[in-house]
PDB file of C-alpha atoms in Angstrom:
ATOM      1  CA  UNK T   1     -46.048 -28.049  70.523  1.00 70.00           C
ATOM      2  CA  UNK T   2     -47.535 -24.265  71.119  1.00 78.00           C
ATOM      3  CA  UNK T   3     -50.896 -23.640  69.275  1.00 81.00           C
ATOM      4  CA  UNK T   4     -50.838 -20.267  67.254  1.00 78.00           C
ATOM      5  CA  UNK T   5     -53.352 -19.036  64.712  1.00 79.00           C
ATOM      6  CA  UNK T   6     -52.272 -18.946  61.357  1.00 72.00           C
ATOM      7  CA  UNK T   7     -53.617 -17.532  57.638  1.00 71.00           C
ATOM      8  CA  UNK T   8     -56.594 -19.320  56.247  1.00 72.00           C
ATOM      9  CA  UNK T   9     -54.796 -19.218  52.701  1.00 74.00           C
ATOM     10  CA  UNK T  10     -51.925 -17.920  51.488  1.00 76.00           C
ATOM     11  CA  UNK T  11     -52.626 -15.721  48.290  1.00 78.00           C
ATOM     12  CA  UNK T  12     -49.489 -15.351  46.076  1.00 80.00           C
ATOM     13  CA  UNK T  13     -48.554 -13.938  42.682  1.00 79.00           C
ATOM     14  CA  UNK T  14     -45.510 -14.563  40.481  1.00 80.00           C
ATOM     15  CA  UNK T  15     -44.308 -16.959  43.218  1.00 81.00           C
ATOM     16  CA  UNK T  16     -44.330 -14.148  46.220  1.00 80.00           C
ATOM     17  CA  UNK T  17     -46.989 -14.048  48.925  1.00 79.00           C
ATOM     18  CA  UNK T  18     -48.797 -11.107  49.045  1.00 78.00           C
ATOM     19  CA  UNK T  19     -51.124  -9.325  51.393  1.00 74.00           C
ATOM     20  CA  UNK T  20     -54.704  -8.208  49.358  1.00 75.00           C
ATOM     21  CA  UNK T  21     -56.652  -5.132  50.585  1.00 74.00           C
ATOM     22  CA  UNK T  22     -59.892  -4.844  48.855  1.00 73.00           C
ATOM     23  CA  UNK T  23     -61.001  -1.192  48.125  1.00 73.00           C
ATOM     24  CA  UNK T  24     -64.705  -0.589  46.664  1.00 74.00           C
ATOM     25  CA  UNK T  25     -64.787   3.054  45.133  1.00 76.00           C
ATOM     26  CA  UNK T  26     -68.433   4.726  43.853  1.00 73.00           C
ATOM     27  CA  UNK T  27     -68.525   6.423  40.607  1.00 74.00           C
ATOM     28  CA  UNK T  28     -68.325  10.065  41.861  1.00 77.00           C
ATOM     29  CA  UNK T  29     -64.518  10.427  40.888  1.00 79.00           C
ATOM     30  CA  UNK T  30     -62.661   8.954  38.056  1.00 76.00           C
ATOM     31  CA  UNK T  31     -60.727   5.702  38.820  1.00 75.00           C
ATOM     32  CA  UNK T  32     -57.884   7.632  37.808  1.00 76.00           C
ATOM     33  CA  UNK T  33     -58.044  10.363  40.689  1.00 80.00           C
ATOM     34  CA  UNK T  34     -58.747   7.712  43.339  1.00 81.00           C
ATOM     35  CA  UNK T  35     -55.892   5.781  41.988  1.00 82.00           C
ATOM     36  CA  UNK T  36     -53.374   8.975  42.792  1.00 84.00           C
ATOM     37  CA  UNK T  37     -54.655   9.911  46.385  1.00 85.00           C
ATOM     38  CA  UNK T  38     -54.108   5.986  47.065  1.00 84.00           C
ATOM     39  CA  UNK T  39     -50.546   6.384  45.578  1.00 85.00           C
ATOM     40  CA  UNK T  40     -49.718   9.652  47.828  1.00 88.00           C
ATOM     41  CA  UNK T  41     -50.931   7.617  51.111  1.00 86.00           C
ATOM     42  CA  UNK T  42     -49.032   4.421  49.988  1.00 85.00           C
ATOM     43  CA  UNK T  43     -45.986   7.129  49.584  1.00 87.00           C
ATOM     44  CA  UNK T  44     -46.138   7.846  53.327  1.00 88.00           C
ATOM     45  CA  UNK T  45     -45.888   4.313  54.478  1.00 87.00           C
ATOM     46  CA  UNK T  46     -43.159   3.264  55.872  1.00 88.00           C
ATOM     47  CA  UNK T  47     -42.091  -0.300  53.847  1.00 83.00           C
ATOM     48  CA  UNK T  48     -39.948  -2.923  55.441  1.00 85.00           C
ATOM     49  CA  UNK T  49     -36.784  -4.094  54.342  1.00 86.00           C
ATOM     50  CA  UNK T  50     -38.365  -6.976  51.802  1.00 81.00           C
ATOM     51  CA  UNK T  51     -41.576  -5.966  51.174  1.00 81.00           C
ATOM     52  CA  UNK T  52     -43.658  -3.660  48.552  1.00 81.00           C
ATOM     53  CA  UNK T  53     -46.602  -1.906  47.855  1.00 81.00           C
ATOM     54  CA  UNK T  54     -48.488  -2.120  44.595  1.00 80.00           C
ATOM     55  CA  UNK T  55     -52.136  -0.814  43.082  1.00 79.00           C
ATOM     56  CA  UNK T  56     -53.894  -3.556  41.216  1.00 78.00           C
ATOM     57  CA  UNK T  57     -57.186  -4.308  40.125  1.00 78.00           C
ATOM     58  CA  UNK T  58     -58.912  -2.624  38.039  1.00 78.00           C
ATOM     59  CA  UNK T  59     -56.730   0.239  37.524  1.00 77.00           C
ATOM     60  CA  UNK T  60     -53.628  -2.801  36.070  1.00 79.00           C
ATOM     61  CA  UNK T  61     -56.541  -3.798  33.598  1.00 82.00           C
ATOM     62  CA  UNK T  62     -57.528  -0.489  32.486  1.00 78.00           C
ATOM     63  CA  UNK T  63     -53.556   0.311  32.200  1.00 80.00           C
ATOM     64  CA  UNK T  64     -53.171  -2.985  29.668  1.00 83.00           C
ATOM     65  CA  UNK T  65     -56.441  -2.545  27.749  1.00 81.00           C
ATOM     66  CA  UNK T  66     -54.949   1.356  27.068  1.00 81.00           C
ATOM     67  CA  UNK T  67     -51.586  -0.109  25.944  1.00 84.00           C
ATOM     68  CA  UNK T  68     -53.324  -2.519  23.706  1.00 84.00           C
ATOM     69  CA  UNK T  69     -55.630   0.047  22.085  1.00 82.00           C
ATOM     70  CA  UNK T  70     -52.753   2.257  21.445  1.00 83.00           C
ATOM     71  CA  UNK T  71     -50.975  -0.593  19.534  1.00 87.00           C
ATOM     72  CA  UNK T  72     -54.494  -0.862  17.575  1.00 83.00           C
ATOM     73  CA  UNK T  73     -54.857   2.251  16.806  1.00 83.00           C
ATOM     74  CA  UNK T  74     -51.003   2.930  15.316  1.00 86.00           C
ATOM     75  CA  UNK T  75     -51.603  -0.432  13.580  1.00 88.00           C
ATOM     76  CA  UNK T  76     -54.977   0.430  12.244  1.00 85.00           C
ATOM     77  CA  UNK T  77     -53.384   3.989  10.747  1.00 87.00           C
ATOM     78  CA  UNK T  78     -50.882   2.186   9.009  1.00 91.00           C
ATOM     79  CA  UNK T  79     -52.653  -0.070   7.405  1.00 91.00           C
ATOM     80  CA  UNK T  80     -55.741   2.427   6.361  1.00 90.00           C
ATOM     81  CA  UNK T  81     -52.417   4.345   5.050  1.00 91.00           C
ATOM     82  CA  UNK T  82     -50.970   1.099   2.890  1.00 93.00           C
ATOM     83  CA  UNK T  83     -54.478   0.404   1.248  1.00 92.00           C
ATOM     84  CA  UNK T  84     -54.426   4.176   0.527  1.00 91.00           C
ATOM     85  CA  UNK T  85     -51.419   4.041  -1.022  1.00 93.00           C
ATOM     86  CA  UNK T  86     -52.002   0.714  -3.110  1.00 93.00           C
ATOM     87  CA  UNK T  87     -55.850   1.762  -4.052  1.00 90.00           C
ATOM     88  CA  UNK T  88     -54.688   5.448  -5.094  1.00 86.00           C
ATOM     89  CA  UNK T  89     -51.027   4.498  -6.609  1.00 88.00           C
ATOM     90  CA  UNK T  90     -50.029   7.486  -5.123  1.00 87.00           C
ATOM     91  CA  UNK T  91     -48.022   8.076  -1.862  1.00 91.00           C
ATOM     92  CA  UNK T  92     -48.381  12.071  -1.994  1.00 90.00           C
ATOM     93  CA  UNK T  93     -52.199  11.642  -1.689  1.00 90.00           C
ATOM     94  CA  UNK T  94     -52.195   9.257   1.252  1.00 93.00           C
ATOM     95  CA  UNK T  95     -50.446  11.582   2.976  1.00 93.00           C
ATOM     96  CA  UNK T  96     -52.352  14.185   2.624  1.00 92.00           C
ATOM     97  CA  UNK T  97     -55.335  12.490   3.821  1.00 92.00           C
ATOM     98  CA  UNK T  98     -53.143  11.362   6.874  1.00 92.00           C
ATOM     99  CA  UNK T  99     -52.303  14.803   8.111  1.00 92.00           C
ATOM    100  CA  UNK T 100     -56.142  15.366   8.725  1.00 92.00           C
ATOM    101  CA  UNK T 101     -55.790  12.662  11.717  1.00 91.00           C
ATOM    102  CA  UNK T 102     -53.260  14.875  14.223  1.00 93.00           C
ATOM    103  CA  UNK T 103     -56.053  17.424  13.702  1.00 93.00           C
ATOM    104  CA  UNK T 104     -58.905  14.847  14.459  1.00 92.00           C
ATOM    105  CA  UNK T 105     -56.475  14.172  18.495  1.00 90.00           C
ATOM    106  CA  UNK T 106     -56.132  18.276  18.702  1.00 94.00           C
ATOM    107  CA  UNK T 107     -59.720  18.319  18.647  1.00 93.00           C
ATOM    108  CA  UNK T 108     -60.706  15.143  20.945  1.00 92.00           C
ATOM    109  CA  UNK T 109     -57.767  16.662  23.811  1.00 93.00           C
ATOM    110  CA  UNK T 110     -59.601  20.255  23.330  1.00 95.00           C
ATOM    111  CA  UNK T 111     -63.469  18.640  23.593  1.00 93.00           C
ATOM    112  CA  UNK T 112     -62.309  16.423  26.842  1.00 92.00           C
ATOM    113  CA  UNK T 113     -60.053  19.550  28.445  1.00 93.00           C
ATOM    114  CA  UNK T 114     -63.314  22.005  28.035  1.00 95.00           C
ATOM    115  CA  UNK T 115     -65.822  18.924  29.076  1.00 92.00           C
ATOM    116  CA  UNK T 116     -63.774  18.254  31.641  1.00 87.00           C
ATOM    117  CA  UNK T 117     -63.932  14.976  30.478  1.00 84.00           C
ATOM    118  CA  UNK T 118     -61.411  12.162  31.450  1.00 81.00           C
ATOM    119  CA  UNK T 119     -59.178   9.788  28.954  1.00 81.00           C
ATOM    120  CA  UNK T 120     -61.161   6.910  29.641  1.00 80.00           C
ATOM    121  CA  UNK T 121     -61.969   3.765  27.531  1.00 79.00           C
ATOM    122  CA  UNK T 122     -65.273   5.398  25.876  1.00 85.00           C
ATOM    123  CA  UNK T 123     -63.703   9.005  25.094  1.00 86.00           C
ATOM    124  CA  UNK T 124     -60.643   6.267  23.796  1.00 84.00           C
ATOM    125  CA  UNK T 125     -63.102   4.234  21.325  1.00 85.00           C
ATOM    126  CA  UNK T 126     -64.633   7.828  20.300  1.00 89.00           C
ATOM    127  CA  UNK T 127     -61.459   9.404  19.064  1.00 88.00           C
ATOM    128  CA  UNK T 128     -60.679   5.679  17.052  1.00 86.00           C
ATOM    129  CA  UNK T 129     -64.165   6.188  15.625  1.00 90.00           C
ATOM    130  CA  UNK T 130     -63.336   9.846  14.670  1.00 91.00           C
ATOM    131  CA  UNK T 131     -60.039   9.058  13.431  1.00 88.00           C
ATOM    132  CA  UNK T 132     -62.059   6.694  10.935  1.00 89.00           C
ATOM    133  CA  UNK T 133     -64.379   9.807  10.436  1.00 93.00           C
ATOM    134  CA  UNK T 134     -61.575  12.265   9.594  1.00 93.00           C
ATOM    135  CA  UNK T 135     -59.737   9.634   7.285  1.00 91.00           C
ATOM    136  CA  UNK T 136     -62.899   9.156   5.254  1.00 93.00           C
ATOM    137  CA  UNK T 137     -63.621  12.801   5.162  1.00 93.00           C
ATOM    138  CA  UNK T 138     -60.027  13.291   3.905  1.00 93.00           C
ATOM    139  CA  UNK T 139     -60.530  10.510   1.247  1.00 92.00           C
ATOM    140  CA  UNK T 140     -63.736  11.942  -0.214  1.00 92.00           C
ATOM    141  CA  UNK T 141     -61.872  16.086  -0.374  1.00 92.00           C
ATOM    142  CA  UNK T 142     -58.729  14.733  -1.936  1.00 91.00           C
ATOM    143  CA  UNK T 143     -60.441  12.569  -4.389  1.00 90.00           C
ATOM    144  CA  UNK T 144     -63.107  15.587  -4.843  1.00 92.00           C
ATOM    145  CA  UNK T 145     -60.342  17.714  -5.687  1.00 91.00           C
ATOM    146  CA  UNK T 146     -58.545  15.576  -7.994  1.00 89.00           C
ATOM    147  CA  UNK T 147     -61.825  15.270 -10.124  1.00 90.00           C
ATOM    148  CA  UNK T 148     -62.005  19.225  -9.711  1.00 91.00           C
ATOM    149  CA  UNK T 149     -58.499  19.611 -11.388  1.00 90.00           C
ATOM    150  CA  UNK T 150     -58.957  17.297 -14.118  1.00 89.00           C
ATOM    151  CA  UNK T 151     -62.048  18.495 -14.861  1.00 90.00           C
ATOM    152  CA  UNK T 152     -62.187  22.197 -14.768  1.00 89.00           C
ATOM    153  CA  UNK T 153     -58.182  22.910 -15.099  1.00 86.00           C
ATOM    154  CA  UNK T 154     -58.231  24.637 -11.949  1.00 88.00           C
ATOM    155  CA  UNK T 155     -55.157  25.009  -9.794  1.00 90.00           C
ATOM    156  CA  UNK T 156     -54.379  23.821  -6.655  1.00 89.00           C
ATOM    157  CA  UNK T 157     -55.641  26.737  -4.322  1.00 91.00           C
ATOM    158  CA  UNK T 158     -58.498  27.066  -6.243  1.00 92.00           C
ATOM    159  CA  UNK T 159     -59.199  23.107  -6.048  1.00 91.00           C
ATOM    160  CA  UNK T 160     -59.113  23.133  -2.821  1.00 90.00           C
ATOM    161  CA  UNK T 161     -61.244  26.328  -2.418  1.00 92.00           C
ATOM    162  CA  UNK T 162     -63.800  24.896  -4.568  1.00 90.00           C
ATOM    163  CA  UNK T 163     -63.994  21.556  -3.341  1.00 89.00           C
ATOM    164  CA  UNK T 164     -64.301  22.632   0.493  1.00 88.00           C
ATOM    165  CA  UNK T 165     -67.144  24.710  -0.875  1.00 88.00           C
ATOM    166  CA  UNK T 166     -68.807  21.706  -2.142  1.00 86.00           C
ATOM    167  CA  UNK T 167     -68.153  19.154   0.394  1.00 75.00           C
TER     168      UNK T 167
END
């Protein structure tokens, strides 16, 4: 019998073993930035035949909220465009209110690119909450202009002219 130290515990994951190197990180850079200089030292490393490196943490976690928010989010525009379509019983006005919303993500990528601002999980909520914004601002011209036609037998360019005036 030869005495020989061994592992205290042996920490696995989907039925591998695995190694765990805890990083703490301060809030100077964005998790994001940290998360690629880690990836270009990891790419340096020389792996052995069997094993693999991986980033987890925090950074899987923010990765799966993002993908679950972006299933939200299509989800939520479809179904604000159904009830559109079934409360106006009309499918060319629900479109129209639904082009306002590729606008709406032009401006939230030009506000973060000139704030230098990252995609995080608050500038993510904002630009569902403007989305919302845009939708119900889109809701309230279209209608506006509907009740502008009808009423004052304007056309369509003026409509529009007249009701962006008012709103």
């Amino acid at each position: 019998v030869e005495r020989t130290t061994s592992p205290g515990s042996i920490a696995r994951k989907d039925q591998e073993r695995m190694l765990v190197v805890n990083v703490g990180i301060s809030n100077e850079r964005p998790l994001s930035e940290i998360a690629a200089d880690v990836r270009a030292a990891m790419a340096s490393i020389e792996v052995p035949e069997g094993f693999r490196l991986s980033i987890a943490g925090e950074l899987e976690e923010q990765a799966e909220a993002f993908g679950g928010l972006v299933v939200g989010i299509f989800l939520a525009v479809f179904l604000v465009f159904a009830v559109l379509v079934v409360q106006l019983e009309s499918l060319k006005a629900p479109i129209v209110i639904m082009t306002a919303v590729p606008f709406a993500v032009i401006g939230v990528v030009a506000a973060l690119l000139v704030s230098g601002t990252t995609f995080n999980l608050n500038s993510f909520l904002g630009a569902i909450v403007l989305v919302g914004i845009v939708v119900n601002n889109a809701i309230v011209l279209v209608t506006s202009i509907d009740q502008i036609r009808s009423d004052e037998g304007l056309g369509v360019r003026e409509a529009v002219r007249e009701a962006g005036l008012r709103r």
